[in-house]
XYZ file of N, CA and C in Angstrom:
507
model
N -26.113 14.397 1.508
C -26.414 15.793 1.725
C -25.194 16.605 1.300
N -25.403 17.633 0.508
C -24.246 18.363 0.008
C -23.691 19.342 1.045
N -22.488 19.832 0.763
C -21.755 20.675 1.713
C -22.475 21.990 1.992
N -23.130 22.569 0.993
C -23.827 23.834 1.184
C -24.971 23.671 2.183
N -25.740 22.612 2.033
C -26.850 22.370 2.964
C -26.313 22.148 4.372
N -25.247 21.372 4.504
C -24.643 21.161 5.826
C -24.202 22.481 6.440
N -23.586 23.325 5.619
C -23.090 24.616 6.100
C -24.252 25.490 6.571
N -25.336 25.531 5.790
C -26.506 26.322 6.166
C -27.096 25.800 7.466
N -27.275 24.500 7.564
C -27.826 23.924 8.787
C -26.952 24.233 9.996
N -25.652 24.163 9.786
C -24.716 24.405 10.880
C -24.659 25.873 11.283
N -24.470 26.761 10.315
C -24.243 28.176 10.624
C -25.521 28.939 10.971
N -26.608 28.638 10.309
C -27.838 29.391 10.547
C -28.682 28.768 11.659
N -28.809 27.448 11.614
C -29.703 26.783 12.556
C -28.986 26.065 13.692
N -27.653 26.082 13.673
C -26.845 25.410 14.684
C -27.185 23.917 14.785
N -27.420 23.297 13.636
C -27.705 21.866 13.569
C -26.502 21.183 12.948
N -25.977 20.185 13.615
C -24.841 19.433 13.093
C -25.350 18.159 12.423
N -24.870 17.930 11.217
C -25.233 16.726 10.478
C -23.971 15.894 10.343
N -24.036 14.663 10.792
C -22.852 13.816 10.701
C -23.171 12.559 9.909
N -22.129 11.951 9.405
C -22.278 10.709 8.667
C -22.334 9.558 9.663
N -23.050 8.526 9.282
C -23.194 7.367 10.145
C -22.061 6.385 9.872
N -21.380 5.993 10.927
C -20.313 5.004 10.837
C -20.577 3.917 11.859
N -20.245 2.685 11.600
C -19.685 2.221 10.338
C -20.745 2.209 9.243
N -20.262 2.378 8.026
C -21.155 2.345 6.875
C -21.644 0.916 6.640
N -22.686 0.800 5.846
C -23.313 -0.507 5.592
C -22.300 -1.538 5.104
N -21.455 -1.135 4.177
C -20.506 -2.088 3.599
C -19.497 -2.580 4.645
N -19.129 -1.725 5.575
C -18.193 -2.136 6.633
C -18.881 -3.108 7.586
N -20.139 -2.843 7.900
C -20.884 -3.776 8.764
C -21.033 -5.133 8.060
N -21.326 -5.098 6.762
C -21.433 -6.332 5.987
C -20.088 -7.070 5.974
N -18.995 -6.322 5.757
C -17.659 -6.929 5.725
C -17.314 -7.569 7.061
N -17.720 -6.943 8.147
C -17.451 -7.499 9.481
C -18.161 -8.840 9.650
N -19.388 -8.892 9.188
C -20.144 -10.135 9.253
C -19.546 -11.185 8.313
N -19.174 -10.782 7.128
C -18.658 -11.669 6.090
C -17.276 -12.238 6.442
N -16.361 -11.365 6.861
C -14.992 -11.793 7.152
C -14.813 -12.295 8.583
N -15.695 -11.904 9.488
C -15.521 -12.277 10.892
C -14.209 -11.728 11.427
N -13.428 -12.590 12.067
C -12.135 -12.169 12.624
C -10.972 -12.391 11.674
N -11.252 -12.823 10.463
C -10.186 -13.066 9.496
C -9.387 -11.780 9.265
N -8.081 -11.897 9.270
C -7.218 -10.755 8.993
C -7.265 -10.464 7.495
N -7.513 -9.205 7.148
C -7.673 -8.847 5.738
C -6.814 -7.645 5.354
N -6.648 -7.494 4.063
C -5.972 -6.332 3.478
C -7.046 -5.491 2.795
N -6.968 -4.164 2.979
C -7.994 -3.275 2.445
C -7.372 -2.121 1.659
N -8.208 -1.512 0.826
C -7.846 -0.313 0.068
C -9.019 0.647 0.185
N -8.713 1.910 0.463
C -9.745 2.943 0.378
C -9.271 4.002 -0.602
N -10.103 4.288 -1.586
C -9.830 5.328 -2.573
C -10.696 6.526 -2.206
N -10.060 7.634 -1.851
C -10.778 8.825 -1.419
C -10.896 8.843 0.090
N -9.858 9.234 0.758
C -9.767 9.157 2.221
C -10.365 10.384 2.904
N -10.226 11.546 2.289
C -10.725 12.814 2.842
C -10.212 13.018 4.265
N -11.128 13.130 5.232
C -10.725 13.399 6.614
C -10.361 12.138 7.404
N -10.508 10.984 6.803
C -10.100 9.730 7.442
C -11.157 9.062 8.297
N -12.342 9.625 8.365
C -13.368 9.055 9.252
C -13.833 7.669 8.811
N -14.010 7.457 7.509
C -14.404 6.125 7.051
C -13.256 5.134 7.237
N -12.031 5.562 6.970
C -10.878 4.679 7.181
C -10.782 4.285 8.650
N -11.036 5.244 9.546
C -11.012 4.945 10.979
C -12.068 3.901 11.320
N -13.238 4.046 10.747
C -14.308 3.082 10.975
C -13.912 1.691 10.475
N -13.317 1.625 9.294
C -12.854 0.344 8.747
C -11.823 -0.286 9.684
N -10.881 0.515 10.139
C -9.834 0.004 11.043
C -10.393 -0.409 12.399
N -11.396 0.308 12.880
C -12.024 -0.046 14.161
C -12.854 -1.319 14.073
N -13.509 -1.525 12.944
C -14.483 -2.609 12.821
C -13.925 -3.922 12.276
N -12.925 -3.834 11.404
C -12.419 -5.033 10.730
C -11.020 -5.376 11.220
N -10.633 -6.621 11.059
C -9.291 -7.066 11.443
C -8.346 -6.774 10.272
N -7.881 -5.549 10.232
C -7.066 -5.067 9.115
C -5.588 -5.354 9.364
N -5.025 -6.153 8.475
C -3.577 -6.385 8.517
C -2.862 -5.156 7.977
N -3.406 -4.643 6.852
C -2.805 -3.501 6.198
C -3.863 -2.817 5.358
N -3.876 -1.480 5.363
C -4.804 -0.734 4.524
C -4.019 0.303 3.722
N -4.315 0.344 2.438
C -3.726 1.338 1.539
C -4.732 2.472 1.426
N -4.325 3.665 1.841
C -5.200 4.828 1.798
C -4.736 5.744 0.670
N -5.612 5.939 -0.291
C -5.261 6.637 -1.527
C -6.082 7.911 -1.667
N -5.374 9.030 -1.771
C -6.030 10.320 -1.986
C -4.979 11.291 -2.499
N -5.368 12.119 -3.457
C -4.427 13.123 -3.976
C -4.387 14.358 -3.087
N -5.382 14.521 -2.254
C -5.546 15.690 -1.385
C -5.502 16.990 -2.166
N -6.117 16.969 -3.345
C -6.259 18.187 -4.138
C -7.493 18.988 -3.713
N -8.443 18.340 -3.039
C -9.649 19.014 -2.550
C -9.272 19.819 -1.309
N -9.441 21.125 -1.384
C -9.026 22.006 -0.293
C -9.857 21.845 0.976
N -10.963 21.093 0.911
C -11.780 20.854 2.102
C -11.175 19.814 3.036
N -10.157 19.110 2.577
C -9.548 18.052 3.376
C -8.039 18.212 3.378
N -7.426 17.708 4.456
C -5.962 17.767 4.507
C -5.402 16.433 4.981
N -4.258 16.101 4.446
C -3.559 14.886 4.844
C -3.228 14.924 6.322
N -2.837 16.077 6.823
C -2.465 16.212 8.236
C -3.642 15.855 9.153
N -4.836 16.344 8.809
C -6.013 16.021 9.618
C -6.334 14.529 9.567
N -6.239 13.952 8.382
C -6.509 12.523 8.244
C -5.489 11.698 9.035
N -4.216 12.076 8.947
C -3.183 11.347 9.697
C -3.409 11.466 11.198
N -3.847 12.628 11.642
C -4.143 12.804 13.065
C -5.308 11.899 13.477
N -6.342 11.861 12.650
C -7.521 11.024 12.930
C -7.136 9.541 13.040
N -6.127 9.134 12.261
C -5.761 7.715 12.164
C -4.461 7.369 12.881
N -3.981 8.263 13.740
C -2.655 8.110 14.352
C -2.468 6.801 15.120
N -3.511 6.253 15.697
C -3.357 5.023 16.485
C -3.195 3.776 15.620
N -3.401 3.926 14.338
C -3.301 2.801 13.415
C -2.157 2.961 12.424
N -1.262 3.896 12.661
C -0.244 4.222 11.656
C 0.611 3.029 11.242
N 0.751 2.022 12.113
C 1.555 0.847 11.773
C 0.859 -0.080 10.771
N -0.438 0.157 10.495
C -1.182 -0.670 9.541
C -1.555 0.081 8.271
N -1.086 1.328 8.166
C -1.494 2.189 7.052
C -0.330 2.459 6.113
N -0.627 2.353 4.825
C 0.311 2.793 3.800
C -0.392 3.898 3.020
N 0.109 5.115 3.154
C -0.472 6.270 2.478
C 0.062 6.366 1.052
N -0.835 6.586 0.112
C -0.452 6.835 -1.277
C -1.090 8.158 -1.677
N -0.266 9.190 -1.750
C -0.755 10.533 -2.069
C -0.560 10.766 -3.571
N -1.509 10.245 -4.311
C -1.509 10.335 -5.769
C -2.951 10.291 -6.243
N -3.141 10.611 -7.499
C -4.441 10.384 -8.104
C -4.677 8.883 -8.140
N -5.918 8.493 -7.964
C -6.230 7.061 -7.890
C -5.823 6.307 -9.143
N -5.885 6.960 -10.295
C -5.508 6.304 -11.548
C -4.017 5.962 -11.572
N -3.209 6.709 -10.866
C -1.772 6.436 -10.780
C -1.464 5.475 -9.628
N -2.203 5.584 -8.545
C -1.923 4.819 -7.330
C -2.184 3.323 -7.491
N -3.048 2.937 -8.409
C -3.439 1.537 -8.549
C -2.287 0.656 -9.038
N -1.344 1.261 -9.749
C -0.229 0.471 -10.299
C 0.617 -0.133 -9.176
N 0.791 -1.435 -9.222
C 1.656 -2.104 -8.264
C 1.002 -2.474 -6.946
N -0.276 -2.189 -6.790
C -0.947 -2.551 -5.537
C -1.141 -4.066 -5.461
N -1.028 -4.625 -4.261
C -1.325 -6.051 -4.107
C -2.838 -6.268 -4.112
N -3.254 -7.495 -4.271
C -4.668 -7.840 -4.198
C -5.182 -7.534 -2.793
N -6.451 -7.125 -2.705
C -7.057 -6.768 -1.422
C -8.379 -7.508 -1.243
N -8.730 -7.729 0.017
C -9.980 -8.414 0.365
C -11.170 -7.462 0.365
N -10.921 -6.198 0.706
C -11.982 -5.204 0.853
C -11.513 -3.913 0.199
N -12.280 -3.455 -0.776
C -11.946 -2.205 -1.475
C -13.135 -1.275 -1.379
N -12.860 -0.054 -0.940
C -13.900 0.958 -0.769
C -13.582 2.149 -1.663
N -14.484 2.456 -2.589
C -14.279 3.540 -3.557
C -15.125 4.754 -3.159
N -14.453 5.870 -2.928
C -15.146 7.129 -2.609
C -14.300 8.309 -3.083
N -13.815 8.197 -4.319
C -12.960 9.242 -4.883
C -13.774 10.298 -5.600
N -13.225 10.820 -6.669
C -13.889 11.840 -7.465
C -15.242 11.306 -7.950
N -16.302 12.082 -7.763
C -17.661 11.622 -8.046
C -18.140 11.912 -9.463
N -17.310 12.523 -10.301
C -17.687 12.707 -11.698
C -17.693 11.341 -12.377
N -18.610 11.161 -13.321
C -18.793 9.865 -13.972
C -17.476 9.249 -14.434
N -16.708 9.978 -15.232
C -15.510 9.387 -15.842
C -14.513 8.905 -14.789
N -14.364 9.651 -13.696
C -13.407 9.264 -12.666
C -13.938 8.111 -11.813
N -15.219 8.167 -11.474
C -15.821 7.087 -10.686
C -15.750 5.772 -11.451
N -16.089 5.825 -12.736
C -16.052 4.611 -13.575
C -14.625 4.093 -13.705
N -13.672 4.998 -13.907
C -12.268 4.597 -14.016
C -11.789 3.928 -12.724
N -12.176 4.481 -11.566
C -11.795 3.856 -10.294
C -12.382 2.458 -10.181
N -13.637 2.299 -10.540
C -14.264 0.978 -10.467
C -13.552 -0.005 -11.388
N -13.292 0.413 -12.610
C -12.600 -0.464 -13.567
C -11.199 -0.830 -13.073
N -10.457 0.147 -12.600
C -9.078 -0.086 -12.164
C -8.978 -0.935 -10.907
N -9.773 -0.614 -9.913
C -9.621 -1.279 -8.619
C -10.309 -2.637 -8.566
N -11.253 -2.876 -9.447
C -11.867 -4.204 -9.561
C -10.788 -5.249 -9.849
N -9.771 -4.850 -10.596
C -8.689 -5.759 -10.992
C -7.802 -6.170 -9.827
N -7.818 -5.424 -8.725
C -6.967 -5.782 -7.580
C -7.773 -6.376 -6.423
N -9.049 -6.671 -6.668
C -9.867 -7.327 -5.645
C -9.608 -8.825 -5.664
N -9.353 -9.391 -4.494
C -9.186 -10.841 -4.389
C -10.512 -11.533 -4.699
N -10.413 -12.734 -5.229
C -11.612 -13.543 -5.455
C -12.294 -13.761 -4.103
N -13.586 -13.510 -4.062
C -14.333 -13.652 -2.813
C -14.281 -12.406 -1.945
N -13.671 -11.335 -2.457
C -13.566 -10.098 -1.693
C -14.809 -9.232 -1.823
N -14.780 -8.097 -1.140
C -15.900 -7.156 -1.160
C -15.445 -5.867 -1.844
N -16.235 -5.452 -2.826
C -15.982 -4.228 -3.580
C -17.125 -3.282 -3.242
N -16.824 -2.204 -2.556
C -17.865 -1.309 -2.045
C -17.566 0.134 -2.410
N -18.518 0.991 -2.127
C -18.315 2.403 -2.405
C -19.391 3.255 -1.783
N -19.297 4.546 -2.056
C -20.168 5.529 -1.428
C -20.871 6.362 -2.486
N -22.026 6.871 -2.144
C -22.815 7.792 -2.964
C -23.399 7.167 -4.224
N -23.643 5.876 -4.201
C -24.255 5.203 -5.341
C -25.684 5.702 -5.539
N -26.347 6.080 -4.451
C -27.731 6.546 -4.557
C -27.839 8.070 -4.625
N -26.729 8.754 -4.888
C -26.731 10.210 -4.971
C -26.832 10.622 -6.443
N -27.979 11.123 -6.833
C -28.200 11.488 -8.240
C -27.509 12.785 -8.641
N -26.915 13.494 -7.678
C -26.211 14.738 -7.985
C -24.803 14.484 -8.511
N -24.388 13.242 -8.559
C -23.035 12.909 -9.010
C -23.107 11.899 -10.149
N -21.964 11.572 -10.720
C -21.910 10.569 -11.777
C -21.722 9.166 -11.251
N -21.695 9.015 -9.934
C -21.396 7.717 -9.329
C -22.449 6.662 -9.675
N -23.717 7.005 -9.578
C -24.778 6.020 -9.836
C -24.698 5.475 -11.263
N -24.585 6.353 -12.242
C -24.496 5.899 -13.635
C -23.237 5.068 -13.844
N -22.113 5.521 -13.286
C -20.862 4.769 -13.411
C -21.012 3.379 -12.795
N -21.659 3.325 -11.640
C -21.851 2.062 -10.936
C -22.690 1.081 -11.760
N -23.814 1.552 -12.277
C -24.674 0.651 -13.049
C -24.033 0.251 -14.373
N -23.320 1.163 -15.007
C -22.581 0.796 -16.229
C -21.516 -0.251 -15.905
N -20.793 -0.044 -14.815
C -19.757 -0.990 -14.389
C -20.358 -2.371 -14.125
N -21.458 -2.408 -13.394
C -22.102 -3.695 -13.081
C -22.593 -4.397 -14.340
N -23.185 -3.644 -15.253
C -23.659 -4.241 -16.508
C -22.511 -4.804 -17.329
N -21.432 -4.044 -17.457
C -20.277 -4.490 -18.241
C -19.628 -5.746 -17.664
N -19.654 -5.882 -16.341
C -19.005 -7.009 -15.681
C -19.981 -8.108 -15.270
N -21.245 -7.957 -15.698
C -22.293 -8.942 -15.405
C -22.379 -9.241 -13.902
N -22.440 -8.167 -13.107
C -22.503 -8.282 -11.660
C -23.914 -8.025 -11.160
N -24.271 -8.695 -10.095
C -25.551 -8.452 -9.428
C -25.231 -7.744 -8.119
N -25.357 -6.421 -8.084
C -24.943 -5.666 -6.905
C -25.916 -5.749 -5.746
N -25.412 -5.460 -4.576
C -26.222 -5.273 -3.382
C -26.083 -3.810 -3.000
N -27.204 -3.118 -2.873
C -27.180 -1.700 -2.522
C -27.948 -1.537 -1.216
N -27.342 -0.821 -0.288
C -28.018 -0.560 0.980
C -27.837 0.900 1.357
N -28.597 1.320 2.329
C -28.452 2.690 2.810
C -29.496 3.596 2.236
């Protein structure tokens, strides 16, 4: 649901629309990894709610949170406040995702939710796929949203890498 519709529902009709957490991929990761301690990466942190869900649900040794915070709808300060109880497990990278990927260690769970334009979404998938550990989970958001370039980027990425994706939600 886009921001304008949320705003209209909230301001005119006093209806609050919230995202469901944990997301499908986090629930799947919890089942898949069990209590195994894992390393994670999230590209596109925004307000930190999905990162909080990941930290609450999975046994995270360390999570790299990557966001340039160029979108004026979100602030690093708010995200840090949301995640304050986990600060000892978080490494913040305040850069564009294309720059942040350099030097990252391999991760067990990678969640992509950055810029939704085709070229950026595809670039994130291509770049971060390279730092996924064998047997890890590569997930993302808005794959079924036709208003963005994410779906096309996702299917192009899967075709190029001969992947059989699982889509839920």
